């Protein structure tokens, strides 16, 4: 069974390929990433491709930060990134609740 949001096909390097875009409405996405993260270029490409298909994405890149920096205990950058994600979730949940009324 494929991972949700992916297809069974893979890239030549064996990586799972994202599922083709659908026409159904997608929720907004928030991404936090370190500027020195080894995936930052891939993240930027993902964001650009997703936005070109109509996705709403809030990308925040912290200069000088590494992969998984938000979970490094006690850092101001990590706390700030987690606050961004928490605010995004609160907003998305509130918006979903309003849409159901």
PDB file of C-alpha atoms in Angstrom:
ATOM      1  CA  UNK A   1       0.000   0.000   0.000  1.00  0.00           C
ATOM      2  CA  UNK A   2       1.528   3.361  -0.967  1.00  0.00           C
ATOM      3  CA  UNK A   3       2.068   6.155   1.497  1.00  0.00           C
ATOM      4  CA  UNK A   4      -0.876   8.624   1.441  1.00  0.00           C
ATOM      5  CA  UNK A   5      -0.210  11.363  -1.105  1.00  0.00           C
ATOM      6  CA  UNK A   6       2.087   9.194  -3.211  1.00  0.00           C
ATOM      7  CA  UNK A   7       1.669   6.868  -6.147  1.00  0.00           C
ATOM      8  CA  UNK A   8       3.096   3.381  -6.595  1.00  0.00           C
ATOM      9  CA  UNK A   9       5.476   4.586  -9.284  1.00  0.00           C
ATOM     10  CA  UNK A  10       8.972   5.593  -8.318  1.00  0.00           C
ATOM     11  CA  UNK A  11      11.658   7.812  -9.737  1.00  0.00           C
ATOM     12  CA  UNK A  12      14.758   6.281 -11.350  1.00  0.00           C
ATOM     13  CA  UNK A  13      16.555   6.675  -8.008  1.00  0.00           C
ATOM     14  CA  UNK A  14      13.884   4.603  -6.275  1.00  0.00           C
ATOM     15  CA  UNK A  15      12.190   7.486  -4.492  1.00  0.00           C
ATOM     16  CA  UNK A  16       8.415   7.555  -4.243  1.00  0.00           C
ATOM     17  CA  UNK A  17       6.804   9.971  -6.670  1.00  0.00           C
ATOM     18  CA  UNK A  18       4.069  12.349  -5.419  1.00  0.00           C
ATOM     19  CA  UNK A  19       0.593  11.489  -6.610  1.00  0.00           C
ATOM     20  CA  UNK A  20      -0.709  13.542  -9.531  1.00  0.00           C
ATOM     21  CA  UNK A  21      -2.575  16.670  -8.466  1.00  0.00           C
ATOM     22  CA  UNK A  22      -6.312  16.334  -8.109  1.00  0.00           C
ATOM     23  CA  UNK A  23      -9.014  18.904  -8.545  1.00  0.00           C
ATOM     24  CA  UNK A  24     -10.346  18.581  -5.005  1.00  0.00           C
ATOM     25  CA  UNK A  25      -9.644  21.385  -2.567  1.00  0.00           C
ATOM     26  CA  UNK A  26      -6.534  20.890  -0.469  1.00  0.00           C
ATOM     27  CA  UNK A  27      -5.936  22.397   2.950  1.00  0.00           C
ATOM     28  CA  UNK A  28      -3.304  25.108   3.336  1.00  0.00           C
ATOM     29  CA  UNK A  29       0.204  23.861   4.091  1.00  0.00           C
ATOM     30  CA  UNK A  30       2.837  25.288   6.432  1.00  0.00           C
ATOM     31  CA  UNK A  31       6.454  24.222   6.034  1.00  0.00           C
ATOM     32  CA  UNK A  32       9.360  25.218   8.248  1.00  0.00           C
ATOM     33  CA  UNK A  33      12.858  24.441   7.065  1.00  0.00           C
ATOM     34  CA  UNK A  34      16.404  25.276   8.030  1.00  0.00           C
ATOM     35  CA  UNK A  35      18.447  27.270   5.550  1.00  0.00           C
ATOM     36  CA  UNK A  36      21.283  24.745   5.969  1.00  0.00           C
ATOM     37  CA  UNK A  37      18.947  21.744   5.818  1.00  0.00           C
ATOM     38  CA  UNK A  38      20.060  19.162   3.267  1.00  0.00           C
ATOM     39  CA  UNK A  39      16.520  19.117   1.808  1.00  0.00           C
ATOM     40  CA  UNK A  40      15.969  22.893   1.544  1.00  0.00           C
ATOM     41  CA  UNK A  41      16.366  22.928  -2.253  1.00  0.00           C
ATOM     42  CA  UNK A  42      13.918  20.025  -2.611  1.00  0.00           C
ATOM     43  CA  UNK A  43      11.487  21.812  -0.299  1.00  0.00           C
ATOM     44  CA  UNK A  44      11.648  24.956  -2.415  1.00  0.00           C
ATOM     45  CA  UNK A  45      11.026  22.929  -5.599  1.00  0.00           C
ATOM     46  CA  UNK A  46       8.078  21.179  -3.945  1.00  0.00           C
ATOM     47  CA  UNK A  47       6.604  24.506  -2.843  1.00  0.00           C
ATOM     48  CA  UNK A  48       7.034  26.044  -6.299  1.00  0.00           C
ATOM     49  CA  UNK A  49       5.457  23.048  -8.048  1.00  0.00           C
ATOM     50  CA  UNK A  50       2.594  22.881  -5.556  1.00  0.00           C
ATOM     51  CA  UNK A  51       1.863  26.594  -5.796  1.00  0.00           C
ATOM     52  CA  UNK A  52       1.778  26.308  -9.595  1.00  0.00           C
ATOM     53  CA  UNK A  53      -1.044  23.782  -9.106  1.00  0.00           C
ATOM     54  CA  UNK A  54      -2.967  26.113  -6.818  1.00  0.00           C
ATOM     55  CA  UNK A  55      -1.755  25.029  -3.382  1.00  0.00           C
ATOM     56  CA  UNK A  56      -1.607  27.565  -0.584  1.00  0.00           C
ATOM     57  CA  UNK A  57       1.740  27.140   1.176  1.00  0.00           C
ATOM     58  CA  UNK A  58       3.395  29.198   3.887  1.00  0.00           C
ATOM     59  CA  UNK A  59       7.126  28.410   3.649  1.00  0.00           C
ATOM     60  CA  UNK A  60       9.407  29.732   6.377  1.00  0.00           C
ATOM     61  CA  UNK A  61      13.160  29.178   6.092  1.00  0.00           C
ATOM     62  CA  UNK A  62      15.390  29.899   9.092  1.00  0.00           C
ATOM     63  CA  UNK A  63      18.892  30.922   7.945  1.00  0.00           C
ATOM     64  CA  UNK A  64      21.688  28.813   9.374  1.00  0.00           C
ATOM     65  CA  UNK A  65      19.389  26.120  10.777  1.00  0.00           C
ATOM     66  CA  UNK A  66      19.795  22.399  10.129  1.00  0.00           C
ATOM     67  CA  UNK A  67      17.379  19.541   9.474  1.00  0.00           C
ATOM     68  CA  UNK A  68      14.844  18.993  12.301  1.00  0.00           C
ATOM     69  CA  UNK A  69      15.853  22.199  14.103  1.00  0.00           C
ATOM     70  CA  UNK A  70      12.309  22.785  15.445  1.00  0.00           C
ATOM     71  CA  UNK A  71      12.643  19.793  17.765  1.00  0.00           C
ATOM     72  CA  UNK A  72      15.999  20.808  19.240  1.00  0.00           C
ATOM     73  CA  UNK A  73      15.009  21.596  22.808  1.00  0.00           C
ATOM     74  CA  UNK A  74      15.568  25.059  24.165  1.00  0.00           C
ATOM     75  CA  UNK A  75      16.527  26.910  21.001  1.00  0.00           C
ATOM     76  CA  UNK A  76      14.755  30.178  20.192  1.00  0.00           C
ATOM     77  CA  UNK A  77      14.641  29.239  16.493  1.00  0.00           C
ATOM     78  CA  UNK A  78      12.998  25.905  17.262  1.00  0.00           C
ATOM     79  CA  UNK A  79      10.458  27.547  19.551  1.00  0.00           C
ATOM     80  CA  UNK A  80       9.694  30.130  16.871  1.00  0.00           C
ATOM     81  CA  UNK A  81       9.210  27.455  14.202  1.00  0.00           C
ATOM     82  CA  UNK A  82       6.890  25.461  16.448  1.00  0.00           C
ATOM     83  CA  UNK A  83       4.902  28.629  17.178  1.00  0.00           C
ATOM     84  CA  UNK A  84       4.478  29.195  13.419  1.00  0.00           C
ATOM     85  CA  UNK A  85       3.212  25.638  12.969  1.00  0.00           C
ATOM     86  CA  UNK A  86       0.881  25.871  15.981  1.00  0.00           C
ATOM     87  CA  UNK A  87      -0.617  29.124  14.678  1.00  0.00           C
ATOM     88  CA  UNK A  88      -1.098  27.537  11.254  1.00  0.00           C
ATOM     89  CA  UNK A  89      -2.903  24.548  12.757  1.00  0.00           C
ATOM     90  CA  UNK A  90      -5.142  26.762  14.914  1.00  0.00           C
ATOM     91  CA  UNK A  91      -6.042  28.856  11.864  1.00  0.00           C
ATOM     92  CA  UNK A  92      -6.707  25.830   9.650  1.00  0.00           C
ATOM     93  CA  UNK A  93      -8.878  24.146  12.276  1.00  0.00           C
ATOM     94  CA  UNK A  94     -10.831  27.351  12.901  1.00  0.00           C
ATOM     95  CA  UNK A  95     -11.333  27.791   9.153  1.00  0.00           C
ATOM     96  CA  UNK A  96     -12.526  24.203   8.775  1.00  0.00           C
ATOM     97  CA  UNK A  97     -14.973  24.665  11.641  1.00  0.00           C
ATOM     98  CA  UNK A  98     -16.334  27.869  10.097  1.00  0.00           C
ATOM     99  CA  UNK A  99     -16.766  26.156   6.718  1.00  0.00           C
ATOM    100  CA  UNK A 100     -18.974  23.447   8.252  1.00  0.00           C
ATOM    101  CA  UNK A 101     -21.460  25.906   9.729  1.00  0.00           C
TER     102      UNK A 101
END
